[in-house]
Every structure is written in C-alpha cells, then in structure tokens.
Short mmCIF file of C-alpha atoms in Angstrom, two decimals:
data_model
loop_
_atom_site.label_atom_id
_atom_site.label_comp_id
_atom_site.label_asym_id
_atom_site.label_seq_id
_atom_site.Cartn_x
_atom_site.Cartn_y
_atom_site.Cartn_z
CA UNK A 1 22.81 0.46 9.85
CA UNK A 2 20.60 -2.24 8.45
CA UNK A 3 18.00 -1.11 6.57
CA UNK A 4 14.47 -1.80 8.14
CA UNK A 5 12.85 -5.60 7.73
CA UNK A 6 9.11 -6.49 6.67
CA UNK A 7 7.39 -9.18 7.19
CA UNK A 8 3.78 -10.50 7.03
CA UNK A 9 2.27 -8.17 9.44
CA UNK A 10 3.11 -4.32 7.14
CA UNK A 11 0.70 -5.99 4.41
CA UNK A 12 -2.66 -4.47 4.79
CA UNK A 13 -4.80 -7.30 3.98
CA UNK A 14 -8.50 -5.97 2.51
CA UNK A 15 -10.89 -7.59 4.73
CA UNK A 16 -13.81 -9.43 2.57
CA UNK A 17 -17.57 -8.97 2.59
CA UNK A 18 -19.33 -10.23 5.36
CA UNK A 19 -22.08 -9.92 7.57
CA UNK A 20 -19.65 -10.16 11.08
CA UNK A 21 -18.08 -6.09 11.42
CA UNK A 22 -14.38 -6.02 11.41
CA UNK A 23 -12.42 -5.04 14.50
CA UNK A 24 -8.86 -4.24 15.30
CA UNK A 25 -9.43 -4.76 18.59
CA UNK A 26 -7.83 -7.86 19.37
CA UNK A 27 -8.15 -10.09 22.80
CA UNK A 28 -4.68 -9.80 25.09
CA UNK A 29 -4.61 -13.29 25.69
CA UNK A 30 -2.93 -12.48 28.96
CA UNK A 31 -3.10 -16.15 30.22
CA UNK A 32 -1.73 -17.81 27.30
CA UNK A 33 1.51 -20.05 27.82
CA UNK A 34 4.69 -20.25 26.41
CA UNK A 35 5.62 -22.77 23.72
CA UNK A 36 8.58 -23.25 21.56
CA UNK A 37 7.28 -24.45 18.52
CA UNK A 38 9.52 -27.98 17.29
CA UNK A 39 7.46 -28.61 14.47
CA UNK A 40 5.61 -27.81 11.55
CA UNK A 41 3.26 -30.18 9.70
CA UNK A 42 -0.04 -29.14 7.08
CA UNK A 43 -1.22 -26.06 9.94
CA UNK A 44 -0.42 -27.77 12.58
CA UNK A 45 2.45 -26.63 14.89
CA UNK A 46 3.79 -28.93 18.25
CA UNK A 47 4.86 -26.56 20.54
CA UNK A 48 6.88 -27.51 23.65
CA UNK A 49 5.01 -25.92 26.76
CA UNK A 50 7.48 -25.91 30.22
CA UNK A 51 6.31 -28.37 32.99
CA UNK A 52 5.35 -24.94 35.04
CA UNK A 53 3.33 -23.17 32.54
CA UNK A 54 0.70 -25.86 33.43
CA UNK A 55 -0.88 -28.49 36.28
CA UNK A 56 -2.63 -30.46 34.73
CA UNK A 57 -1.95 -34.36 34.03
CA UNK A 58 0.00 -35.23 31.05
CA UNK A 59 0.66 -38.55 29.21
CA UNK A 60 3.54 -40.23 29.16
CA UNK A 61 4.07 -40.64 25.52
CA UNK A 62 3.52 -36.75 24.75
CA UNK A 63 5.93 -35.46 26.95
CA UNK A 64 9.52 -33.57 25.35
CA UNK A 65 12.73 -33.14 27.21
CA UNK A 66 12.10 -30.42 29.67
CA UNK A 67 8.44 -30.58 29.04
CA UNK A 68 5.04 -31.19 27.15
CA UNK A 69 4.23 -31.45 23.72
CA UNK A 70 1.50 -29.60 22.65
CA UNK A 71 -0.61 -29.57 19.27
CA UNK A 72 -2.20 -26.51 17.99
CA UNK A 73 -3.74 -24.40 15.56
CA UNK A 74 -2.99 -20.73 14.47
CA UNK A 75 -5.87 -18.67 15.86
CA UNK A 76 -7.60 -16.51 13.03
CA UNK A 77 -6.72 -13.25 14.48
CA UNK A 78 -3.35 -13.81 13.73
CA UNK A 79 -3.98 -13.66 9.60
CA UNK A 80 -1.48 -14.22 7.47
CA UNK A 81 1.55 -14.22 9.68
CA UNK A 82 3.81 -17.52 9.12
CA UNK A 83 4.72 -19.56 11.94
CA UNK A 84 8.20 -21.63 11.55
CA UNK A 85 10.10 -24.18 13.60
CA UNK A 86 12.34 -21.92 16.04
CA UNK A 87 9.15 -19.39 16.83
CA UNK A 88 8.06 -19.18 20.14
CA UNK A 89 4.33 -18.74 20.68
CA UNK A 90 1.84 -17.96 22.97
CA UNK A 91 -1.04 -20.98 23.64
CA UNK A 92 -4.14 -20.93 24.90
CA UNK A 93 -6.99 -23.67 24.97
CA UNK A 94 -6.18 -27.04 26.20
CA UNK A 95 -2.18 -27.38 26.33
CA UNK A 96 -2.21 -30.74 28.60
CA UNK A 97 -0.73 -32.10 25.28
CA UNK A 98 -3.28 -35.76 25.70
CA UNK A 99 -4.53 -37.04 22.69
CA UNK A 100 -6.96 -35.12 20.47
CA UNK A 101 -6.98 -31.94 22.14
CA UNK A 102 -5.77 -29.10 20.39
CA UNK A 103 -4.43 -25.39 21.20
CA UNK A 104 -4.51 -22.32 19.48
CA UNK A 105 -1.36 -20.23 18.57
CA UNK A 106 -2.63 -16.70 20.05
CA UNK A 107 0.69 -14.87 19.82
CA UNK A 108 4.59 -15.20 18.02
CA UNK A 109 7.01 -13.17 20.69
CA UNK A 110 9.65 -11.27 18.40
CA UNK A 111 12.30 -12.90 16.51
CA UNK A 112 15.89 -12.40 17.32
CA UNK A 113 16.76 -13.89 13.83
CA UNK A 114 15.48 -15.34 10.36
CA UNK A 115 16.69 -17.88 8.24
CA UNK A 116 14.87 -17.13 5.00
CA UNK A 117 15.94 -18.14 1.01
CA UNK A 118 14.44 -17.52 -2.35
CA UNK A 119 12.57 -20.17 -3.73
CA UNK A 120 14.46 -20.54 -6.72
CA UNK A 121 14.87 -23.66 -7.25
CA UNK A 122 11.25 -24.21 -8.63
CA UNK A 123 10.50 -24.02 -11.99
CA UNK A 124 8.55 -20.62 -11.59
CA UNK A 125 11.37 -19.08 -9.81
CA UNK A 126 9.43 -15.90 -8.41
CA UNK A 127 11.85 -14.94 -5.70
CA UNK A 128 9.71 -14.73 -3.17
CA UNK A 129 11.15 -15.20 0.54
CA UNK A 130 10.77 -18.39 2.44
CA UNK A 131 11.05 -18.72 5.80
CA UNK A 132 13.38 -21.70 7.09
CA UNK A 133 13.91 -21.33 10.13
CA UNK A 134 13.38 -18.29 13.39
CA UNK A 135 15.67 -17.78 16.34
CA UNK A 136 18.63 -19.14 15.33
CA UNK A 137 21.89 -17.97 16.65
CA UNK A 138 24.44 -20.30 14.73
CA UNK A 139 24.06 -21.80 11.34
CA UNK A 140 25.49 -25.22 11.12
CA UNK A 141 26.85 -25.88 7.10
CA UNK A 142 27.12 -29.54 6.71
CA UNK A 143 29.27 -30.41 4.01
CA UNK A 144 30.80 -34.31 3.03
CA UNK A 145 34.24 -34.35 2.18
CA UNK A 146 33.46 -36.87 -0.43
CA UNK A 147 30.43 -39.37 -1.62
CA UNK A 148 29.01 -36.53 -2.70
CA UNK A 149 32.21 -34.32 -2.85
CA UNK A 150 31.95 -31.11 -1.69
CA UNK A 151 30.23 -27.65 -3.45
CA UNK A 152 31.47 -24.83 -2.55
CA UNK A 153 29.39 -22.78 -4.55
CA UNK A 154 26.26 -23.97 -2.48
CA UNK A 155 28.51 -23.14 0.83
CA UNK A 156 29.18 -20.00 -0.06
CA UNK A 157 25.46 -19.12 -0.60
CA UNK A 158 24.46 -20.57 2.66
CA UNK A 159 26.95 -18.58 3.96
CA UNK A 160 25.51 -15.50 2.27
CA UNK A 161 22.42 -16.45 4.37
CA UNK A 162 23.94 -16.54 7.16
CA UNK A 163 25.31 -13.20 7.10
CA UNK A 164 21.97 -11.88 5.96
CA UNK A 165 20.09 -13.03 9.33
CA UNK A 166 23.30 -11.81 11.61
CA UNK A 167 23.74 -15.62 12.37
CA UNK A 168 27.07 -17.08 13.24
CA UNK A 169 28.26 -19.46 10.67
CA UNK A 170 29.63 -22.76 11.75
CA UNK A 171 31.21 -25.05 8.97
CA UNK A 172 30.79 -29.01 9.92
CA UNK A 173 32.70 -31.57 7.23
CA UNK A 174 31.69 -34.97 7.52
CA UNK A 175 33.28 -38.27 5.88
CA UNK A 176 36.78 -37.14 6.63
CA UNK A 177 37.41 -40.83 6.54
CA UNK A 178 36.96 -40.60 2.87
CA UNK A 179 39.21 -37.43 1.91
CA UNK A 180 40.79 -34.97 3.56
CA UNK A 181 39.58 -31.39 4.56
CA UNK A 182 42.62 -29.45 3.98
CA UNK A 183 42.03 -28.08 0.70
CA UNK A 184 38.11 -27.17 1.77
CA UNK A 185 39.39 -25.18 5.13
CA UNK A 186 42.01 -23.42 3.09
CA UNK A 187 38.98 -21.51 0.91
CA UNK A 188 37.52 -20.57 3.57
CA UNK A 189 40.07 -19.55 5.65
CA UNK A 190 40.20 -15.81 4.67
CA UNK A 191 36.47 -15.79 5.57
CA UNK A 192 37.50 -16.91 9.61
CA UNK A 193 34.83 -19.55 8.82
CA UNK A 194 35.13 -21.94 12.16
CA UNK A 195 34.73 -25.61 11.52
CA UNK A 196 34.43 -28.89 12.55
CA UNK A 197 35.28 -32.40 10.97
CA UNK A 198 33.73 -35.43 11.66
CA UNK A 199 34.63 -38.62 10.74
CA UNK A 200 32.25 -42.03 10.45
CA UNK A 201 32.93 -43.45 13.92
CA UNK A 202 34.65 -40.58 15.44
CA UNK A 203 34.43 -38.80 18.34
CA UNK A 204 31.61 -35.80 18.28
CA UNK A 205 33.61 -34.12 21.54
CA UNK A 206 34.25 -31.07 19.05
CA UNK A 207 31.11 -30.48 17.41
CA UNK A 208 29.02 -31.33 21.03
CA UNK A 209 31.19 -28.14 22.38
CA UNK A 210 30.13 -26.03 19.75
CA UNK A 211 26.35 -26.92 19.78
CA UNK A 212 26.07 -26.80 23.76
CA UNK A 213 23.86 -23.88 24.44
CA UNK A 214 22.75 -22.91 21.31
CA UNK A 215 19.87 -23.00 18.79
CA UNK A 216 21.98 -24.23 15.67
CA UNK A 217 19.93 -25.45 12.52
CA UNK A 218 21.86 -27.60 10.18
CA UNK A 219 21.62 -26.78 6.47
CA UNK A 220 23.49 -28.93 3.58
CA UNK A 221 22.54 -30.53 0.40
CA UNK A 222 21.30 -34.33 0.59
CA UNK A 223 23.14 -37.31 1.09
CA UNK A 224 26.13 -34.78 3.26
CA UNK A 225 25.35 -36.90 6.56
CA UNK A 226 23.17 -34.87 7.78
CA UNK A 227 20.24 -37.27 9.51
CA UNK A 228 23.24 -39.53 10.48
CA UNK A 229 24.75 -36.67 12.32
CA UNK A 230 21.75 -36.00 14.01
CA UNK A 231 21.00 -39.38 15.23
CA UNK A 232 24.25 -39.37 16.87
CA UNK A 233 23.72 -36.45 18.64
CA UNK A 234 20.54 -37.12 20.32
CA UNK A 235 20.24 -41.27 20.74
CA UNK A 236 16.29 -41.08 19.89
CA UNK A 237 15.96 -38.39 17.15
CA UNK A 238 15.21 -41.56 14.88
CA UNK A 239 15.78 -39.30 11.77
CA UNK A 240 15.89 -41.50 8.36
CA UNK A 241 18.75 -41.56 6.49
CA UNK A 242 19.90 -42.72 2.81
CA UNK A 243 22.49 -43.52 0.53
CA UNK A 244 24.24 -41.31 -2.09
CA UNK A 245 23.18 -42.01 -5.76
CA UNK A 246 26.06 -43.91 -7.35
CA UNK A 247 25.18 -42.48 -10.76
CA UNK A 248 23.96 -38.83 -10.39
CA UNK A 249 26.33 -38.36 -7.04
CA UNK A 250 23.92 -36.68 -5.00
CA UNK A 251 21.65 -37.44 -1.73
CA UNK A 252 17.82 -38.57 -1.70
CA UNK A 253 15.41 -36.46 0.70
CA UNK A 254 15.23 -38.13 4.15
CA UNK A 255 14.27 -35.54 6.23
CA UNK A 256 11.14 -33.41 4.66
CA UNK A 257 10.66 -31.25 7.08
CA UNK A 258 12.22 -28.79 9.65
CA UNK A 259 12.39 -30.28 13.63
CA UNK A 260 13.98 -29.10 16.65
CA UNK A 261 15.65 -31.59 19.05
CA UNK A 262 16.77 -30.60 22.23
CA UNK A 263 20.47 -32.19 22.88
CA UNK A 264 20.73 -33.72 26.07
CA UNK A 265 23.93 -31.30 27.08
CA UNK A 266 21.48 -28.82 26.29
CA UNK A 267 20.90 -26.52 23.54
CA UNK A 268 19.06 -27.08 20.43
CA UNK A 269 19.71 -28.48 16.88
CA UNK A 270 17.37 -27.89 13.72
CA UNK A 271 17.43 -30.24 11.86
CA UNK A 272 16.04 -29.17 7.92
CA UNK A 273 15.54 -31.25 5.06
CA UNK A 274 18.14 -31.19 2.20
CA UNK A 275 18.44 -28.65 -0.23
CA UNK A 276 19.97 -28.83 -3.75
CA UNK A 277 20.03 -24.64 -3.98
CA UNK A 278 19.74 -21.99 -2.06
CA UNK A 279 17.84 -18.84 -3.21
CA UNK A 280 19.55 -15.67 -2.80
CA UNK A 281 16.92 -12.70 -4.38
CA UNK A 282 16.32 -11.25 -1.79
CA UNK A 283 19.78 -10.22 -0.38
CA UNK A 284 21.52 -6.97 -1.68
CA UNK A 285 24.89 -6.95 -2.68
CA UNK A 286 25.47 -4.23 0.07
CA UNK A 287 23.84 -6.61 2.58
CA UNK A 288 26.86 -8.91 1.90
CA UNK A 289 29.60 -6.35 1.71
CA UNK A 290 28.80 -5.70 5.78
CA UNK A 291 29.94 -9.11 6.63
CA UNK A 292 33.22 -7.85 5.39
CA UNK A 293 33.78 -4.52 7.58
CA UNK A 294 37.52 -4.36 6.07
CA UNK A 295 36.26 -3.63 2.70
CA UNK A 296 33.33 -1.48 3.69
CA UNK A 297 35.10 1.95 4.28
CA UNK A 298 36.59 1.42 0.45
CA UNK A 299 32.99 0.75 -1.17
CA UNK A 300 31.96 4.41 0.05
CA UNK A 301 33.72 5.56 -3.12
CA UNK A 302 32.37 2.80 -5.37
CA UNK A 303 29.65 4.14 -8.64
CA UNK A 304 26.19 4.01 -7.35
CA UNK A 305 24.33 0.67 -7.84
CA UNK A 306 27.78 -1.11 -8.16
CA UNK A 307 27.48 -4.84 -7.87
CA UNK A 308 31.60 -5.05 -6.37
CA UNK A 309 31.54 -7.08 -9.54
CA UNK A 310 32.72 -5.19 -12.67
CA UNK A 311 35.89 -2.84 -13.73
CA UNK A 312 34.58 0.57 -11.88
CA UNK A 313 34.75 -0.98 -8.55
CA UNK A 314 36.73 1.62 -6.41
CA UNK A 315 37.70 -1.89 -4.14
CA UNK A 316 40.31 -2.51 -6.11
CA UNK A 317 41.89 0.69 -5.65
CA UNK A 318 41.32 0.40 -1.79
CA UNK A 319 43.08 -3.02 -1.87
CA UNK A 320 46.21 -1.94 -3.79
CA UNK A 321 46.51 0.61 -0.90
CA UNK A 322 47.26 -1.90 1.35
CA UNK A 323 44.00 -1.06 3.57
CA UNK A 324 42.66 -4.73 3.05
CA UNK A 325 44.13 -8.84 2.13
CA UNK A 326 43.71 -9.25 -1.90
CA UNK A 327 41.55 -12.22 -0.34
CA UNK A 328 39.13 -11.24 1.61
CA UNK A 329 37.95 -8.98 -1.85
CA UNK A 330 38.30 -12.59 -3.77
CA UNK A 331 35.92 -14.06 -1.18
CA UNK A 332 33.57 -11.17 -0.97
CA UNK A 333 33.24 -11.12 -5.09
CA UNK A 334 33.21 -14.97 -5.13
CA UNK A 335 29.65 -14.68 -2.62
CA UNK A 336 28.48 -12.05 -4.45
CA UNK A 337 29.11 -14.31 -7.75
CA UNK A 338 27.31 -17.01 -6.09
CA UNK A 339 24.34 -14.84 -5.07
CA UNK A 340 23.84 -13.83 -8.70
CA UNK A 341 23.80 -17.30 -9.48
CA UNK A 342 26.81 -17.91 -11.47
CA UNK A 343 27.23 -21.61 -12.69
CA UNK A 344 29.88 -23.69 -10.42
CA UNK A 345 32.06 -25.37 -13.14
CA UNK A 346 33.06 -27.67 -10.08
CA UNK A 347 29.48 -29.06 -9.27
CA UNK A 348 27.35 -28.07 -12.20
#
C-alpha cells in the first residue's frame, strides 16, 4: 500500500491581518464549466471548455479541436493550490473564449496522476517538488539514438518518475537513421520497458498506435527530437525546434513551457520543455522497489532503512535462491543509483 500523498491543500496557511473576517465557507460554484487546462503561462491558464458546456458565440480564431479556448485566472479562494497543464478545472465568468475576457479557475477535479521532480538542477538545490505535469496515464521517454547520443542515466531517472506517479512508461528512440537501437533496448529489456523507434522520414504508424487514446507527456533532454516529433504528429502544433551543439553535444531549449495538443486520431500529447536532469528527492527507495514486485517479497528481510544498495542487502540472498533474474536486481540497484545521483561516467 502506498503511503498517503500531500499536496498544497494539508498546509494550513495563517491567514493575515485584515479588516475583511475570514470564512471557510466557500461558494459551490455549482454552474461552473468544465475545462481541461492546455496551458500555463505567468497565472494565466487556457483551458479548453466543450462546445456544450456553453451557447454563446465564439470566434473563429479561439476555438481548439473539440472546442473553445478559454483564458482565466485562479480565483482567490483557491490559495495556494498549483494548477498544471493536464488539470481539469472548473470555470466560471465569461468562458465564450473572445478576446479580452477572462475566467476564473473556481475548482481542480481530483488527479488520477502526478508527474512531479526535484528541482535539483538549480544551484540552490532545495528538493522541493515540482509539479510537471497532472493526469497523465503514459509517460513518453524520448531519447536520440545519436546527435546527442543517448543517457541512460537520465532514462533511468525518468523512469523512476514514472513509477513514482503509477504512470506507464513508454520508451520512444528517435534518429535511428543515425545508429542503431539494439544495444539501448537490450538495457532495458529486463525492465519490460515498451518502445518505439523512429527514424527522420519514417513512418509514425507505431508510435500513432501507442498515443491513440491517451494523455502521454513527452519528457527527454534537449536537442532528442522532441518538437520535431511533435510537429509531425499534429500538422499545426508549430512547436520550434533547434540544432544540437556541435561542441558541447547537447540540445538548446525550444519548447519553454508545458502544452497539450490534442492528436487528430484522438488522445492527447504533452509536450514539456527539455530537461538536462531530473530531480529525484522526493522518491523513497521503497517507492522504487514496488515497481519491481519480484524482488519485493525478498526486501521484507532486508536491515531497516536499507537503501538495496550496500553489502547487508538480504536481495542478494533472495536472488541466489532462484526466486528472482540476477537482472532485474541490477536494474532495480542501477535506478536506485541514479536516484541518489550517482555520476554517469557515460554522459558526465
């Protein structure tokens, strides 16, 4: 059983001193609309509304597939709570989407998953959780083959993440033209890590079948292919994309900031801007060991507080009994490596 989540709403926030009394009251909002919020941008969240949530006339220009795109504001009863790309949200106000008008956020519905990492690749590294992305049911690893070549450290956190928020992890290798994926699929074979490979100009039959009917968001470092991906997918995303540094080897930023697009087989992709780490803090060791259920039994013996890491491990012992592979415990200790941050002689 996983142990119980918090998130913005279990912090009791003092109120300050004013002359307007303090109420916990707060109004039902019984009338407000659905929205599915796409974007994010400086407190202001677009929020696709359905056609049949509302009558009024719309423009042409701020209508989304399947509906209207909405602007609005998070209403001050709702405090500190965050608001990501993936929510969806109650609306009230004017949600005709036209220009200039504005709705508030009144309500987010419960999650069914979220994305979150540490921010530790900032120079104060606190650890403190960041939302990425909410409702997610399949996490899309983008990876390049070559130009930059591959990091399988930076998978295998990603992957960590994915386990963490109960999402199913879907591994997608682009510029197969340039190398091939055989020695990439092989790692993470033992895992039963699906994939996909893509080459440039090749078909996307494969990787359309596994995004159909999903909320996937796509997570890989810069300069994988990731924008370029995108773009094929849906005709008039219009997401930039750059070229791969030919002296450092990595990826510039294109994409700075988190949008859904809705594919036109249905379903939708995330796309996120590119990452050169992935924070881990706040995922336990134990968190990890449930995405491996063969080796979970065999921890019950294992010193309290054991990291799965060091000599006193009782997994060992359980593996030389022949209840588990020898390589499902090397991937399991080579995550929990790469959530404690240990350096990747490959890409460091």
């Amino acid at each position: 059983m996983r142990k119980r989540e918090y998130d913005e709403d279990d912090v009791r926030v003092r109120p300050g001193k004013g002359s307007r009394p303090r109420t916990r009251i707060r109004p039902a909002h019984e009338g407000a609309v659905q929205g599915f919020v796409v974007a994010v941008d400086r407190g202001r969240y677009t929020c696709l509304v359905s056609d049949g949530d509302t009558d009024r006339r719309r423009k042409k220009d701020r209508r989304g597939a399947g509906g209207v795109l909405v602007t609005a504001m998070k209403a001050r009863e709702l405090g500190r709570k965050g608001i990501v790309v993936g929510d969806r949200v109650g609306l009230v106000g004017d949600v005709t989407g036209g220009p200039d008008t504005l709705a508030r956020v009144v309500r987010v519905e419960p999650r069914t998953s979220m994305l979150r990492r540490s921010a530790d690749d900032t120079e104060d590294t606190d650890g403190i959780e960041r939302p990425v992305v909410a409702n997610a049911d399949q996490l899309v690893i983008v990876t390049a083959l070559a130009d930059p070549p591959p990091r399988p450290r930076m998978i295998d956190r990603i992957l960590v993440a994915a386990y963490d928020a109960e999402i199913d992890p879907l591994l997608c290798l682009t510029k197969a033209d340039l190398a091939p994926p055989a020695d990439l699929v092989a790692l993470y074979d033992p895992l039963g890590v699906p994939f996909v490979v893509v080459s440039k100009g090749g078909a996307l039959d494969e990787v359309r079948e596994r995004l159909t009917g999903r909320i996937s968001v796509l997570v890989g470092h810069s300069g994988v292919g990731k924008s370029t991906l995108v773009n094929a997918l849906v005709p008039d995303a219009d997401r930039a994309v750059s070229h791969v540094n030919p002296v450092t080897g990595r990826g510039r930023h294109t994409s700075t900031s988190a949008m859904a697009l809705e594919l036109p087989e249905g379903g939708w992709i995330i796309d996120t801007p590119g990452v050169r780490s992935f924070g881990l803090a706040h995922i336990s060791a134990d968190t990890v060991l449930l995405a491996f259920p063969d080796l979970v039994e065999g921890s019950l013996t294992c010193p309290k507080g054991c990291t799965h890491l060091g000599e006193q491990c009782a997994l060992d012992a359980w593996v030389a009994q022949g209840h588990a592979d020898p390589v499902r415990l090397a991937s399991l200790r080579r995550l929990l490596a790469s959530r404690e941050g240990a350096p990747d002689p490959e890409t460091d």
